Amino acid sequence: QTFDLNGNTSQFSATDVNSSSTVFNNNPTAVQVHWATGKTLDYFLQDHNRNSYDGNGSDLRSYVNYGSNYANAFWNGSYMSYGNGNGTTVGPLVSVDIVGHEVAHGVTQNSANLIYQNESGALNEAFSDIFGLWYNLVFATLIIIFTYFYTAITVPTNKMADDLKRSGGFIPGIRPGSETSEYLDKIMS
């Protein structure tokens, strides 16, 4: 479930993100979070036989457009919230590594029972960092493989690297400046 806080910080002011068609052009931030959350939950189910963050199939709620100029995302113990960035140098915090990181907090909370303070809090954060980075690398690798095979059939192979460089290295779902983005820059140069 994905909700829009419309710049507020209370979940009670949120509106459900929905559409009367399959097009959601009016809220790309919500679409990105919803898609990445679904893919992350699919991963946990398919690869670890874990049904949702708690293992019991619970709905996972995401709230986008949290606050004003809020350059962060967080798991509050029950749901996830995503800010829109600071309005200048940081955009919405909704890439797959960030969503995967926040979902991992829920998994860790419900499986490891780590109290979020001191050393156990640091472990919780580390698990989320590791999972977010790993998921981002897997996702990026799938994009590269798909793009490689697609372009090998339709365009000269070196055009893929040229297009990626011309676009500033932007790949949907990959946060510019992330470890994955830097890795892609190295292998595509």
XYZ file of N, CA and C in Angstrom:
567
model
N 0.837 -1.172 0.000
C 0.000 0.000 0.000
C 0.880 1.232 0.000
N 0.559 2.191 -0.853
C 1.341 3.413 -0.952
C 0.426 4.608 -0.773
N 0.884 5.519 0.081
C 0.102 6.699 0.416
C 0.934 7.955 0.184
N 0.257 9.061 -0.088
C 0.919 10.345 -0.310
C 0.633 11.257 0.876
N 1.703 11.708 1.533
C 1.557 12.623 2.672
C 1.421 14.069 2.214
N 1.660 14.345 0.947
C 1.499 15.690 0.392
C 2.222 16.761 1.206
N 3.427 16.444 1.674
C 4.220 17.404 2.431
C 3.965 17.413 3.921
N 3.008 16.641 4.384
C 2.731 16.546 5.819
C 3.597 15.454 6.442
N 3.511 15.301 7.756
C 4.298 14.263 8.433
C 3.430 13.268 9.197
N 2.139 13.473 9.227
C 1.247 12.559 9.942
C 0.594 11.588 8.966
N 0.666 10.305 9.277
C 0.043 9.300 8.410
C -1.468 9.496 8.302
N -2.057 10.183 9.254
C -3.504 10.389 9.240
C -3.929 11.424 8.199
N -2.979 12.184 7.668
C -3.300 13.160 6.626
C -3.028 12.614 5.229
N -2.591 11.373 5.138
C -2.190 10.781 3.850
C -3.395 10.393 3.005
N -3.177 10.426 1.697
C -4.198 9.965 0.758
C -3.674 8.722 0.049
N -4.571 7.813 -0.236
C -4.218 6.580 -0.938
C -3.831 6.927 -2.373
N -2.745 6.355 -2.854
C -2.333 6.582 -4.231
C -3.022 5.524 -5.082
N -3.881 5.978 -5.980
C -4.580 5.055 -6.860
C -4.871 5.734 -8.188
N -5.388 4.980 -9.120
C -5.694 5.494 -10.448
C -6.844 4.685 -11.017
N -7.647 5.322 -11.845
C -8.744 4.605 -12.486
C -8.264 3.836 -13.714
N -6.960 3.952 -14.028
C -6.370 3.193 -15.132
C -5.033 2.629 -14.664
N -4.266 2.117 -15.583
C -2.950 1.589 -15.227
C -1.869 2.662 -15.319
N -2.259 3.896 -15.529
C -1.315 5.006 -15.658
C -1.324 5.832 -14.375
N -0.140 6.099 -13.844
C 0.004 6.872 -12.613
C 0.939 8.050 -12.842
N 0.753 8.783 -13.905
C 1.655 9.881 -14.244
C 1.655 11.006 -13.224
N 0.624 11.093 -12.426
C 0.518 12.226 -11.508
C 1.379 12.084 -10.259
N 1.992 10.922 -10.013
C 2.783 10.759 -8.796
C 3.928 9.761 -9.025
N 4.947 10.169 -9.785
C 6.038 9.235 -10.089
C 6.807 8.772 -8.853
N 6.884 9.596 -7.819
C 7.575 9.202 -6.590
C 6.862 8.018 -5.947
N 5.547 8.081 -5.881
C 4.771 6.982 -5.304
C 4.895 5.719 -6.149
N 4.894 5.869 -7.462
C 5.023 4.719 -8.352
C 6.371 4.031 -8.135
N 7.448 4.822 -8.037
C 8.783 4.250 -7.822
C 8.832 3.467 -6.512
N 8.306 4.054 -5.437
C 8.315 3.369 -4.136
C 7.467 2.101 -4.196
N 6.288 2.205 -4.772
C 5.390 1.049 -4.833
C 6.038 -0.095 -5.615
N 6.616 0.230 -6.766
C 7.265 -0.782 -7.597
C 8.445 -1.410 -6.863
N 9.336 -0.581 -6.303
C 10.531 -1.101 -5.632
C 10.161 -1.921 -4.396
N 9.133 -1.522 -3.678
C 8.678 -2.285 -2.510
C 8.158 -3.649 -2.947
N 7.363 -3.664 -4.005
C 6.846 -4.934 -4.521
C 7.958 -5.868 -4.955
N 8.957 -5.340 -5.650
C 10.085 -6.161 -6.090
C 10.883 -6.682 -4.896
N 11.049 -5.863 -3.873
C 11.782 -6.286 -2.682
C 11.016 -7.394 -1.958
N 9.720 -7.245 -1.819
C 8.915 -8.291 -1.171
C 8.916 -9.576 -2.003
N 8.877 -9.434 -3.335
C 8.977 -10.612 -4.208
C 10.288 -11.348 -3.966
N 11.362 -10.594 -3.847
C 12.672 -11.203 -3.581
C 12.636 -12.007 -2.282
N 12.133 -11.418 -1.202
C 12.105 -12.128 0.077
C 11.258 -13.398 -0.010
N 10.161 -13.341 -0.728
C 9.301 -14.518 -0.850
C 9.968 -15.597 -1.710
N 10.499 -15.217 -2.857
C 11.059 -16.195 -3.788
C 12.387 -16.781 -3.309
N 13.243 -15.931 -2.738
C 14.584 -16.404 -2.386
C 14.724 -16.871 -0.940
N 13.846 -16.405 -0.065
C 13.975 -16.743 1.357
C 12.689 -17.315 1.956
N 11.679 -17.510 1.115
C 10.391 -18.032 1.573
C 9.854 -17.218 2.756
N 10.081 -15.909 2.694
C 9.618 -15.000 3.752
C 8.485 -14.163 3.184
N 7.304 -14.314 3.745
C 6.115 -13.622 3.267
C 5.989 -12.277 3.977
N 6.454 -11.233 3.338
C 6.454 -9.852 3.827
C 7.547 -9.642 4.862
N 7.626 -8.445 5.369
C 8.702 -8.083 6.304
C 8.621 -8.859 7.611
N 7.413 -9.249 7.997
C 7.239 -9.939 9.284
C 7.111 -11.452 9.143
N 7.142 -11.961 7.915
C 7.001 -13.391 7.691
C 5.570 -13.889 7.766
N 4.614 -12.982 8.005
C 3.206 -13.366 8.154
C 2.309 -12.783 7.070
N 2.894 -12.258 6.017
C 2.099 -11.727 4.906
C 1.462 -10.380 5.168
N 1.931 -9.662 6.151
C 1.343 -8.353 6.468
C 1.540 -7.370 5.321
N 0.560 -6.470 5.153
C 0.704 -5.399 4.179
C 1.843 -4.491 4.615
N 2.575 -3.999 3.667
C 3.666 -3.074 3.952
C 3.241 -1.701 3.441
N 3.159 -0.744 4.341
C 2.705 0.605 3.990
C 3.889 1.533 3.759
N 3.808 2.272 2.665
C 4.816 3.272 2.318
C 4.140 4.626 2.221
N 4.799 5.642 2.773
C 4.296 7.012 2.727
C 5.330 7.866 1.998
N 4.911 8.483 0.897
C 5.817 9.324 0.115
C 5.498 10.800 0.351
N 6.411 11.645 -0.102
C 6.275 13.099 0.041
C 6.164 13.509 1.504
N 7.047 12.918 2.322
C 7.081 13.186 3.759
C 7.711 14.553 4.016
N 6.990 15.421 4.677
C 7.516 16.715 5.097
C 7.905 17.623 3.947
N 8.641 18.660 4.296
C 9.095 19.649 3.329
C 10.622 19.675 3.348
N 11.227 19.513 2.181
C 12.692 19.478 2.075
C 13.301 18.448 3.017
N 12.672 17.287 3.111
C 13.149 16.221 3.987
C 14.013 15.262 3.169
N 15.317 15.276 3.419
C 16.269 14.473 2.649
C 16.617 13.197 3.409
N 15.615 12.361 3.618
C 15.838 11.113 4.327
C 14.662 10.175 4.075
N 14.820 8.948 4.519
C 13.758 7.940 4.502
C 13.904 7.159 5.791
N 12.816 6.560 6.267
C 12.929 5.817 7.522
C 11.850 4.755 7.665
N 12.189 3.752 8.456
C 11.275 2.711 8.917
C 10.943 3.074 10.364
N 9.668 3.207 10.693
C 9.326 3.637 12.048
C 8.919 2.479 12.956
N 9.070 1.257 12.496
C 8.665 0.094 13.274
C 7.380 -0.521 12.751
N 6.634 0.237 11.936
C 5.380 -0.251 11.354
C 5.249 0.046 9.872
N 5.854 1.110 9.414
C 5.745 1.513 8.012
C 6.968 2.331 7.606
N 7.063 2.631 6.306
C 8.185 3.382 5.767
C 7.715 4.753 5.297
N 8.581 5.746 5.445
C 8.306 7.100 4.945
C 9.494 7.561 4.119
N 9.186 8.315 3.062
C 10.208 8.768 2.122
C 10.058 10.264 1.882
N 11.164 10.989 2.091
C 11.167 12.421 1.822
C 11.441 12.705 0.355
N 11.195 13.958 -0.022
C 11.420 14.387 -1.399
C 12.775 15.008 -1.623
N 13.660 14.931 -0.653
C 14.968 15.537 -0.799
C 14.967 16.963 -0.285
N 16.049 17.672 -0.557
C 16.184 19.018 -0.013
C 15.781 20.109 -0.994
N 15.314 19.745 -2.157
C 14.847 20.732 -3.115
C 15.927 21.286 -4.028
N 17.195 20.958 -3.759
C 18.269 21.464 -4.616
C 19.193 20.353 -5.085
N 19.922 19.721 -4.175
C 20.932 18.732 -4.575
C 20.489 17.286 -4.394
N 19.453 17.043 -3.617
C 18.981 15.686 -3.351
C 17.523 15.591 -3.774
N 17.239 14.625 -4.655
C 15.866 14.413 -5.102
C 15.146 13.438 -4.192
N 13.964 12.973 -4.591
C 13.207 12.017 -3.777
C 14.040 10.772 -3.451
N 13.963 10.322 -2.237
C 14.760 9.185 -1.782
C 13.972 7.892 -1.978
N 13.854 7.460 -3.232
C 12.986 6.331 -3.553
C 13.634 5.303 -4.475
N 14.959 5.294 -4.594
C 15.622 4.319 -5.458
C 15.578 2.933 -4.812
N 15.878 1.898 -5.599
C 15.744 0.533 -5.092
C 16.634 0.254 -3.894
N 17.820 0.875 -3.839
C 18.681 0.618 -2.681
C 18.103 1.212 -1.411
N 17.471 2.377 -1.519
C 16.875 3.004 -0.337
C 15.634 2.230 0.102
N 14.783 1.867 -0.836
C 13.583 1.080 -0.489
C 14.000 -0.268 0.098
N 14.960 -0.938 -0.532
C 15.449 -2.214 0.003
C 16.019 -2.063 1.398
N 16.738 -0.983 1.634
C 17.306 -0.690 2.958
C 16.187 -0.571 4.000
N 15.144 0.187 3.671
C 14.049 0.400 4.644
C 13.266 -0.894 4.897
N 12.997 -1.670 3.843
C 12.304 -2.949 4.033
C 13.161 -3.869 4.914
N 14.476 -3.845 4.708
C 15.374 -4.684 5.515
C 15.286 -4.331 6.998
N 15.042 -3.060 7.320
C 14.831 -2.699 8.734
C 13.641 -3.470 9.304
N 12.578 -3.571 8.528
C 11.405 -4.313 8.988
C 11.691 -5.794 9.161
N 12.443 -6.360 8.221
C 12.810 -7.776 8.316
C 13.682 -8.004 9.546
N 14.684 -7.145 9.729
C 15.588 -7.282 10.876
C 14.818 -7.150 12.186
N 13.945 -6.172 12.261
C 13.141 -5.967 13.473
C 12.322 -7.205 13.816
N 11.794 -7.862 12.791
C 10.906 -8.992 13.019
C 11.599 -10.352 13.016
N 12.893 -10.375 12.753
C 13.582 -11.663 12.756
C 14.737 -11.714 13.754
N 15.454 -10.610 13.932
C 16.629 -10.610 14.806
C 16.347 -9.999 16.172
N 15.247 -9.262 16.280
C 14.861 -8.654 17.553
C 15.969 -7.772 18.132
N 16.674 -7.040 17.246
C 17.713 -6.125 17.704
C 17.080 -4.815 18.163
N 17.431 -4.373 19.342
C 16.969 -3.073 19.829
C 17.712 -2.006 19.042
N 17.011 -1.002 18.569
C 17.630 0.000 17.703
C 18.341 1.070 18.543
N 19.424 0.661 19.173
C 20.293 1.578 19.909
C 21.643 0.912 20.118
N 22.677 1.733 20.302
C 24.040 1.272 20.557
C 24.494 0.248 19.512
N 25.199 -0.802 19.945
C 25.767 -1.777 19.012
C 24.697 -2.539 18.239
N 23.615 -2.924 18.897
C 22.574 -3.664 18.169
C 21.894 -2.769 17.136
N 21.783 -1.482 17.429
C 21.248 -0.537 16.444
C 22.186 -0.387 15.256
N 23.490 -0.397 15.548
C 24.476 -0.318 14.468
C 24.416 -1.568 13.597
N 24.220 -2.730 14.205
C 24.067 -3.961 13.420
C 22.821 -3.901 12.542
N 21.724 -3.414 13.106
C 20.486 -3.264 12.349
C 20.734 -2.379 11.132
N 21.408 -1.256 11.345
C 21.692 -0.326 10.260
C 22.631 -0.964 9.231
N 23.622 -1.700 9.705
C 24.555 -2.363 8.795
C 23.852 -3.405 7.936
N 22.977 -4.211 8.537
C 22.235 -5.203 7.761
C 21.425 -4.512 6.657
N 20.798 -3.401 7.002
C 19.999 -2.674 6.010
C 20.874 -2.081 4.915
N 22.035 -1.544 5.301
C 22.968 -1.011 4.297
C 23.429 -2.111 3.346
N 23.810 -3.237 3.914
C 24.302 -4.355 3.100
C 23.209 -4.851 2.168
N 22.013 -5.035 2.690
C 20.929 -5.512 1.846
C 20.601 -4.495 0.763
N 20.510 -3.219 1.113
C 20.190 -2.190 0.125
C 21.207 -2.154 -0.996
N 22.491 -2.215 -0.652
C 23.549 -2.210 -1.662
C 23.488 -3.482 -2.504
N 23.343 -4.628 -1.860
C 23.287 -5.891 -2.591
C 22.108 -5.900 -3.555
N 20.938 -5.484 -3.082
C 19.749 -5.489 -3.928
C 19.940 -4.534 -5.101
N 20.566 -3.401 -4.846
C 20.832 -2.439 -5.903
C 21.766 -3.036 -6.947
N 22.812 -3.731 -6.523
C 23.737 -4.356 -7.466
C 23.049 -5.431 -8.297
N 22.216 -6.251 -7.663
C 21.477 -7.285 -8.396
C 20.552 -6.640 -9.415
N 19.834 -5.617 -8.995
C 18.902 -4.929 -9.885
C 19.654 -4.304 -11.055
N 20.769 -3.636 -10.771
C 21.560 -3.009 -11.829
C 22.102 -4.055 -12.794
N 22.538 -5.185 -12.266
C 23.051 -6.254 -13.117
C 21.967 -6.763 -14.058
N 20.762 -6.919 -13.557
C 19.655 -7.356 -14.412
C 19.373 -6.349 -15.512
N 19.443 -5.062 -15.169
C 19.236 -4.024 -16.185
C 20.322 -4.109 -17.243
N 21.565 -4.274 -16.812
C 22.679 -4.347 -17.761
C 22.528 -5.562 -18.665
N 22.193 -6.706 -18.074
C 22.023 -7.924 -18.882
C 20.904 -7.747 -19.890
N 19.761 -7.246 -19.439
C 18.635 -7.022 -20.351
C 19.040 -6.044 -21.444
N 19.636 -4.923 -21.042
C 20.023 -3.898 -22.001
C 21.036 -4.446 -22.991
N 21.997 -5.234 -22.498
C 23.019 -5.799 -23.377
C 22.387 -6.688 -24.445
N 21.545 -7.624 -24.009
C 20.950 -8.544 -24.977
C 19.975 -7.835 -25.907
N 19.238 -6.873 -25.375
C 18.311 -6.120 -26.217
C 19.079 -5.308 -27.249
N 20.123 -4.599 -26.795
C 20.872 -3.763 -27.729
C 21.716 -4.593 -28.686
N 22.152 -5.771 -28.279
C 22.926 -6.619 -29.172
C 22.100 -7.007 -30.400
N 20.799 -7.065 -30.221
C 19.910 -7.426 -31.321
C 19.522 -6.197 -32.135
N 19.346 -5.056 -31.466
C 18.749 -3.901 -32.138
C 19.724 -2.801 -32.537
N 20.845 -2.636 -31.827
C 21.781 -1.549 -32.132
C 23.211 -2.038 -31.930
N 24.184 -1.343 -32.494
C 25.577 -1.728 -32.235
C 25.874 -1.727 -30.732
N 26.672 -2.680 -30.277
C 26.931 -2.881 -28.855
C 27.502 -1.652 -28.170
N 28.428 -0.938 -28.812
C 29.032 0.211 -28.138
C 28.054 1.376 -27.982
N 26.927 1.331 -28.673
C 25.925 2.390 -28.533
C 25.328 2.395 -27.128
N 25.199 1.225 -26.494
C 24.655 1.159 -25.137
C 25.511 1.984 -24.188
N 26.820 1.790 -24.219
C 27.711 2.535 -23.338
C 27.663 4.017 -23.667
N 27.649 4.353 -24.961
C 27.584 5.762 -25.353
C 26.299 6.413 -24.861
N 25.157 5.723 -25.020
C 23.885 6.265 -24.549
C 23.882 6.452 -23.042
N 24.448 5.489 -22.336
C 24.501 5.585 -20.879
C 25.353 6.775 -20.462
N 26.494 6.968 -21.102
C 27.357 8.110 -20.787
C 26.666 9.421 -21.126
N 25.996 9.486 -22.291
C 25.312 10.705 -22.705
C 24.192 11.077 -21.755
N 23.537 10.081 -21.172
C 22.430 10.358 -20.247
C 22.938 10.720 -18.861
N 24.248 10.836 -18.715
C 24.814 11.149 -17.407
C 24.876 9.916 -16.528
N 24.751 8.730 -17.117
C 24.814 7.492 -16.347
C 23.515 7.158 -15.653
N 22.427 7.860 -15.983
C 21.170 7.629 -15.286
C 20.518 6.337 -15.742
N 20.195 5.496 -14.803
C 19.417 4.289 -15.058
C 18.246 4.338 -14.087
N 17.005 4.193 -14.567
C 15.865 4.237 -13.648
C 16.044 3.260 -12.493
N 15.819 3.732 -11.280
C 15.928 2.893 -10.098
C 17.304 2.877 -9.467
N 18.306 3.442 -10.137
C 19.654 3.479 -9.588
C 19.944 4.911 -9.153
N 20.250 5.099 -7.894
C 20.499 6.430 -7.341
C 21.842 6.943 -7.836
N 21.852 8.095 -8.557
C 23.126 8.674 -8.980
C 24.025 8.918 -7.765
N 25.309 8.596 -7.915
C 26.253 8.783 -6.820
C 26.319 7.597 -5.869
N 25.463 6.598 -6.056
C 25.484 5.427 -5.181
C 26.654 4.528 -5.559
N 26.949 3.543 -4.716
C 28.018 2.607 -5.009
C 27.755 1.890 -6.333
N 26.499 1.559 -6.599
C 26.152 0.881 -7.841
C 26.399 1.786 -9.031
N 26.024 3.049 -8.906
C 26.256 4.009 -9.980
C 27.744 4.129 -10.276
N 28.571 4.192 -9.235
C 30.019 4.274 -9.424
C 30.553 2.997 -10.072
N 30.031 1.841 -9.663
C 30.437 0.561 -10.255
C 30.090 0.536 -11.745
N 28.883 0.979 -12.085
C 28.470 1.002 -13.481
C 29.357 1.932 -14.290
N 29.729 3.082 -13.713
C 30.627 3.998 -14.420
C 31.936 3.299 -14.771
N 32.461 2.505 -13.842
C 33.745 1.825 -14.076
C 33.635 0.770 -15.156
N 32.572 -0.032 -15.117
C 32.490 -1.125 -16.088
C 32.040 -0.659 -17.464
N 31.399 0.512 -17.524
C 30.928 1.015 -18.808
C 31.953 1.944 -19.466
N 33.068 2.250 -18.767
C 34.058 3.169 -19.364
C 34.995 2.411 -20.280
